[in-house]
Amino acid sequence: MQDSSARLLIRCEDQPGIVAAVSNFFYHHGANITDLDQHCSDPQGGTFFMRLEFQTPDLDMSGPLLEKNFGQAVAKPFAMQWQLHYAAKKKKMAIMVSKFEHALMELLWRHAQGELDADITMVISNHPDMRQATERFGIPFYEIPVQKDNKEQAEQEALKLLEGVDLVVLARYMQILSANFINHFPEKIINIHHSFLPAFRGANPYQQAYDKGVKLIGATAHYVTPELDMGPIIEQGVKRITHRQSKDSLKETGQHLERQVLARAVICHLQDRVLVDGCKTLVF
Amino acid sequence: MQDSSARLLIRCEDQPGIVAAVSNFFYHHGANITDLDQHCSDPQGGTFFMRLEFQTPDLDMSGPLLEKNFGQAVAKPFAMQWQLHYAAKKKKMAIMVSKFEHALMELLWRHAQGELDADITMVISNHPDMRQATERFGIPFYEIPVQKDNKEQAEQEALKLLEGVDLVVLARYMQILSANFINHFPEKIINIHHSFLPAFRGANPYQQAYDKGVKLIGATAHYVTPELDMGPIIEQGVKRITHRQSKDSLKETGQHLERQVLARAVICHLQDRVLVDGCKTLVF
Amino acid sequence: MQDSSARLLIRCEDQPGIVAAVSNFFYHHGANITDLDQHCSDPQGGTFFMRLEFQTPDLDMSGPLLEKNFGQAVAKPFAMQWQLHYAAKKKKMAIMVSKFEHALMELLWRHAQGELDADITMVISNHPDMRQATERFGIPFYEIPVQKDNKEQAEQEALKLLEGVDLVVLARYMQILSANFINHFPEKIINIHHSFLPAFRGANPYQQAYDKGVKLIGATAHYVTPELDMGPIIEQGVKRITHRQSKDSLKETGQHLERQVLARAVICHLQDRVLVDGCKTLVF
Amino acid sequence: MQDSSARLLIRCEDQPGIVAAVSNFFYHHGANITDLDQHCSDPQGGTFFMRLEFQTPDLDMSGPLLEKNFGQAVAKPFAMQWQLHYAAKKKKMAIMVSKFEHALMELLWRHAQGELDADITMVISNHPDMRQATERFGIPFYEIPVQKDNKEQAEQEALKLLEGVDLVVLARYMQILSANFINHFPEKIINIHHSFLPAFRGANPYQQAYDKGVKLIGATAHYVTPELDMGPIIEQGVKRITHRQSKDSLKETGQHLERQVLARAVICHLQDRVLVDGCKTLVF
């Protein structure tokens, strides 16, 4: 991912001429298109989605001006919803975690390796356990304990810290967030659920999978919406298990899967590859 | 799989000395053990499962006598449930199908290639469509139409045909079988469900998967029990799909998966590799 | 795949304005773009590749005229290599096979199910074995025996039959084709090799894999070039094997893999999704 | 894995009565067999392999005495090669690494999580880079620089440190070890090679894979023998790649695969599940 690249995401009613209009606009302003992906949800009356990556060095105007012009010349006539992201402007990402280390560690380690196009600005936890593991990577750690009677207050405290954050990753955060909290970050909270959703929603999916005797266990990364475990799925993975595995062994297998699936989903989001289509996603 | 091999399946309470008793017995009667697999469901007070494969040419007595002696000398003291199968005595297998060709074809074709250790003695369908495809392989085809008001009678007709059959494979048979029918074949009816169970039970799982936006679709082969889609799972598989795929394309992907998963499950059953443990299976 | 769709494949030096020029051209002639994929082999001085799918019903001119105009107005200035395929004009496909049934059967069966956008016009074999299996599907079968001293003559005979054919699929054809033969069908012969190339080139890859003790076996579908097993790879797959499997069992596992990998590669080719980039392919 | 368990590994000529003799011996000395796996390389005149896991609490004699008796009463008559490992006596494991962090981190992290049944007693490197990452986990780090003219001396230094070590893991150690060094640790050095061996042996396999245009990249964990990259394979994995991936992205994908494949191989070895059969392995 080069620092000079930018990505445009578009969603609108399908109609002829969109690709031509968009590619013309960028061509005439000196933007070299290096990647273009589009999809239409239905050939008849569907929704049009596009992701376009272009290089900015030869632009004939500033970014803000380009955006203003694009809005008037292209987006408005086609009634587009659109976003423009510059790779040079890294997203601010926060991680929320409880006591499990695996998903957090994978993200911090990949970030340290330069694999995540983001600044991880903080880790928030309802437990103190992950402080050392976090601060070792030079990242601020905030403990916000959550009890039955201070849930709202705890969320308010978190919201204050999270101001200006572009992405919140729930790396096995074991508290259910309120609709109010969630609505502050539409399509900007990613959760890892430790099952192949929609199988085994809710609590203790490994126990559920063990009891059911499935031959594969799964993990699902999804955007968080107010309805528990029902947000748009970004990425899923499975691993084969056998009857020889105990519940603990199954959990171990599952956790290795969780951290990979979550990391892949976060990377896709950070590269602006995920577009939400109702209760589903497109991953370009 | 050699014709001179036999397989012993054992299930009993776990206790010391089982392996020694069994292996001694077979050794002293001239049976060469070529494969032995065991599992205990729980180190404390669990159930013991064993699959043992041995060669019969040097046995010092006939099969029936061996079985009688084993029953008295080994099985009784340990209170075992057990079965002994001879590879030379092929299982009789029937296939029930409705209108979809893929799963039936895969089984008939693999059978013709010599991959299934079974005699396929008949195909039963509630529709006439698969007659030619079946008879082409030299296998008898019986059409038993099922309407709302003749369900019981149709099942009776099928049961009559199925007398003496060791395995019934539902290769996308689109009728729900009664508990009475199912109880004639305990752990002897294998169904292919076109989803990753327990997700998407019931009707039209591809539509359900499409609407939910999962990133992988699955197929599940399981023994049939009276509760719909809830029998012990034998084998599962998944394939990655993308947002580019239409419902029809997703169904196509799924059907290729179904036929492979079903064939693998049937092969495991025919090789006496599947042991049922309550609502789960062990596949040795 | 709708009958009214057409696909344009482009390869040229990367330079600004290609997407704009192409999408403009099609927009102004009434072609609705329903899919567009592009790739550049290198951000600096690389090769540009594009696949574009559009709908033809509202075109303002005939196909031949559109092609002529596109050639002059767009392709020439950018020095493009390009092809335009109409879904309504099905490709003519021939299959060459020796004695193994699995890959041939998979293709004939999928074709009968409507999964291959092609007319299978013939099956050619150096053995008589597959005649019945082929003719059952209503497809002409030609036996052209190949001996040491008639290789060239046999190829001439085959070439005569293959005149006008758009794709030749080697579904385990066990003769090495001459460079002369191959040069008649550049990027139009697909072979299935029964290993994960470039491991185990040449004869008897299953034996090689067995002797080496690999934990996964593979299959590779590739375009045929004069250098044996070295053509551009279109698709690959692997399956896990265990030490319990005999050489025969390993071969069985492999053959199921072969037929799937070959079918996927053929489908990609028929949908004009494969572009060759030197000794590699892009699969859009 | 319980601390009271022990594992017996056996290799001998196949012959009748082995299972009976072994299971009898352990039964009569109060050892409860909790797992038993066997394999014969060939039904006719093959080699017999067995892994047996038993619980020690009710043994009627000490471990050393049991071993002595087993040697005389069972192993000698059958001319067995055998090893007995007690879970309570953890293996001593050393890691050798150069500059890449991913494989080392995965092992240290899994060890900290309690997933590796071993004491990691040291990390040896020819570079200083990994000192901090290692010592953070409380594990001693030794730097032994290797230049052209001190290779032998460096190996001698390493051998001295490695005295008494049960397993040496090469977590991307970029020096070729001498036959002399390797012969100190027969079947006790595990290397991770960053390709699907035997494809892409030698240097820079990612470049090789990129140039070849394979659709899957692989990683291979194997025991080290004097012939480079040719030792018995323990575990392999692959991941799908696309033409969109740059060489760097391909390397990134590969490194995530490497660390998983290596960890799985090390875990199998530590649980005494790997038996070497010539140039191949059996993994029970």
Short mmCIF file of C-alpha atoms in Angstrom, two decimals, chain A residues 51-209:
data_model
loop_
_atom_site.label_atom_id
_atom_site.label_comp_id
_atom_site.label_asym_id
_atom_site.label_seq_id
_atom_site.Cartn_x
_atom_site.Cartn_y
_atom_site.Cartn_z
CA ARG A 51 -14.03 0.66 -5.01
CA LEU A 52 -11.45 2.64 -6.91
CA GLU A 53 -7.83 3.11 -5.95
CA PHE A 54 -5.83 5.90 -7.54
CA GLN A 55 -2.46 7.61 -7.20
CA THR A 56 -2.43 11.21 -6.08
CA PRO A 57 1.03 12.63 -7.12
CA ASP A 58 -0.14 14.12 -10.43
CA LEU A 59 -3.46 15.52 -9.23
CA ASP A 60 -4.15 18.97 -10.67
CA MET A 61 -5.71 20.21 -7.44
CA SER A 62 -5.70 19.65 -3.69
CA GLY A 63 -7.56 16.76 -2.08
CA PRO A 64 -10.30 18.91 -0.54
CA LEU A 65 -10.94 20.66 -3.82
CA LEU A 66 -11.00 17.37 -5.69
CA GLU A 67 -13.57 16.05 -3.25
CA LYS A 68 -15.72 19.16 -3.60
CA ASN A 69 -15.62 18.94 -7.38
CA PHE A 70 -16.31 15.21 -7.42
CA GLY A 71 -19.29 15.76 -5.14
CA GLN A 72 -20.80 18.32 -7.48
CA ALA A 73 -19.81 16.92 -10.87
CA VAL A 74 -20.27 13.18 -10.32
CA ALA A 75 -21.69 12.15 -6.97
CA LYS A 76 -24.67 14.48 -6.97
CA PRO A 77 -26.07 13.64 -10.43
CA PHE A 78 -25.90 9.93 -9.62
CA ALA A 79 -27.11 10.40 -6.00
CA MET A 80 -24.08 8.53 -4.69
CA GLN A 81 -23.12 7.81 -1.11
CA TRP A 82 -19.36 8.00 -1.17
CA GLN A 83 -16.19 8.18 0.92
CA LEU A 84 -12.65 9.08 -0.04
CA HIS A 85 -9.75 7.81 2.05
CA TYR A 86 -6.09 8.75 1.70
CA ALA A 87 -3.57 6.04 2.58
CA ALA A 88 -1.28 8.75 3.95
CA LYS A 89 -3.87 9.60 6.58
CA LYS A 90 -3.79 6.49 8.74
CA LYS A 91 -6.96 5.47 10.52
CA LYS A 92 -7.04 5.70 14.30
CA MET A 93 -7.85 2.32 15.75
CA ALA A 94 -8.74 1.31 19.31
CA ILE A 95 -8.91 -2.22 20.67
CA MET A 96 -11.24 -3.38 23.42
CA VAL A 97 -10.41 -6.62 25.19
CA SER A 98 -11.24 -8.53 28.36
CA LYS A 99 -8.97 -11.33 29.59
CA PHE A 100 -8.07 -13.41 26.54
CA GLU A 101 -4.71 -12.56 25.07
CA HIS A 102 -4.66 -14.25 21.66
CA ALA A 103 -6.63 -11.82 19.49
CA LEU A 104 -5.08 -8.73 21.07
CA MET A 105 -1.55 -10.09 20.70
CA GLU A 106 -2.08 -10.94 17.04
CA LEU A 107 -3.20 -7.40 16.29
CA LEU A 108 -0.43 -5.72 18.29
CA TRP A 109 2.18 -7.97 16.78
CA ARG A 110 1.01 -7.47 13.19
CA HIS A 111 0.85 -3.75 13.82
CA ALA A 112 4.44 -3.79 15.05
CA GLN A 113 5.37 -5.69 11.87
CA GLY A 114 3.82 -2.94 9.75
CA GLU A 115 0.96 -5.06 8.47
CA LEU A 116 -1.86 -2.82 9.72
CA ASP A 117 -2.37 0.54 8.00
CA ALA A 118 -3.48 2.17 11.22
CA ASP A 119 -2.35 3.94 14.34
CA ILE A 120 -3.40 1.90 17.35
CA THR A 121 -4.12 4.72 19.76
CA MET A 122 -5.28 2.75 22.79
CA VAL A 123 -6.39 -0.52 24.31
CA ILE A 124 -9.40 -0.40 26.64
CA SER A 125 -10.23 -3.28 28.96
CA ASN A 126 -12.67 -4.06 31.74
CA HIS A 127 -9.86 -6.02 33.44
CA PRO A 128 -6.27 -5.14 34.31
CA ASP A 129 -4.72 -8.36 32.93
CA MET A 130 -3.60 -7.13 29.52
CA ARG A 131 -1.89 -3.96 30.70
CA GLN A 132 1.67 -5.24 30.53
CA ALA A 133 1.21 -7.05 27.23
CA THR A 134 -0.15 -3.84 25.73
CA GLU A 135 2.28 -1.31 27.15
CA ARG A 136 5.18 -3.50 26.02
CA PHE A 137 4.22 -2.38 22.51
CA GLY A 138 4.21 1.27 23.58
CA ILE A 139 0.45 1.55 23.40
CA PRO A 140 -1.64 3.26 26.12
CA PHE A 141 -3.83 0.95 28.20
CA TYR A 142 -6.99 2.10 29.95
CA GLU A 143 -8.80 -0.03 32.48
CA ILE A 144 -12.50 0.69 32.75
CA PRO A 145 -14.05 -1.86 35.10
CA VAL A 146 -17.64 -2.79 34.30
CA GLN A 147 -20.05 -3.87 37.00
CA LYS A 148 -23.75 -4.48 36.88
CA ASP A 149 -24.57 -1.03 38.20
CA ASN A 150 -22.07 1.13 36.32
CA LYS A 151 -22.47 -0.10 32.76
CA GLU A 152 -23.73 3.19 31.35
CA GLN A 153 -21.12 5.20 33.17
CA ALA A 154 -18.37 2.87 31.97
CA GLU A 155 -19.54 3.24 28.38
CA GLN A 156 -19.56 7.02 28.74
CA GLU A 157 -15.99 6.89 29.98
CA ALA A 158 -15.01 4.73 27.02
CA LEU A 159 -16.82 6.96 24.55
CA LYS A 160 -14.88 9.93 25.83
CA LEU A 161 -11.59 8.14 25.28
CA LEU A 162 -12.71 6.92 21.88
CA GLU A 163 -13.49 10.36 20.53
CA GLY A 164 -11.98 10.75 17.07
CA VAL A 165 -11.27 7.04 16.68
CA ASP A 166 -12.03 5.59 13.23
CA LEU A 167 -12.27 1.91 14.12
CA VAL A 168 -13.00 -0.02 17.30
CA VAL A 169 -11.94 -3.66 17.33
CA LEU A 170 -13.47 -5.97 19.91
CA ALA A 171 -10.71 -8.54 20.41
CA ARG A 172 -12.78 -10.82 22.65
CA TYR A 173 -14.36 -8.03 24.70
CA MET A 174 -16.81 -9.93 26.88
CA GLN A 175 -19.31 -7.16 27.62
CA ILE A 176 -22.41 -6.52 25.55
CA LEU A 177 -22.36 -2.96 24.27
CA SER A 178 -25.49 -0.81 24.37
CA ALA A 179 -27.25 0.33 21.21
CA ASN A 180 -26.33 3.87 22.18
CA PHE A 181 -22.62 3.03 22.22
CA ILE A 182 -22.85 1.10 18.96
CA ASN A 183 -24.64 3.91 17.19
CA HIS A 184 -21.65 6.15 17.76
CA PHE A 185 -19.63 3.92 15.40
CA PRO A 186 -21.81 2.73 12.52
CA GLU A 187 -19.91 0.13 10.44
CA LYS A 188 -16.87 1.01 12.55
CA ILE A 189 -16.90 -1.66 15.26
CA ILE A 190 -15.54 -5.09 14.34
CA ASN A 191 -16.15 -8.06 16.63
CA ILE A 192 -14.74 -11.58 16.50
CA HIS A 193 -17.28 -14.25 17.37
CA HIS A 194 -15.86 -17.66 18.16
CA SER A 195 -18.16 -19.73 15.97
CA PHE A 196 -19.30 -20.10 12.41
CA LEU A 197 -22.26 -17.69 12.61
CA PRO A 198 -25.21 -17.99 12.44
CA ALA A 199 -24.51 -21.32 14.17
CA PHE A 200 -23.87 -21.01 17.88
CA ARG A 201 -24.86 -17.44 18.55
CA GLY A 202 -24.59 -16.20 22.12
CA ALA A 203 -22.64 -17.62 25.01
CA ASN A 204 -20.04 -20.36 25.02
CA PRO A 205 -20.03 -21.41 21.37
CA TYR A 206 -17.17 -23.90 21.87
CA GLN A 207 -19.25 -25.81 24.41
CA GLN A 208 -22.15 -25.67 21.97
CA ALA A 209 -19.96 -26.96 19.14
#
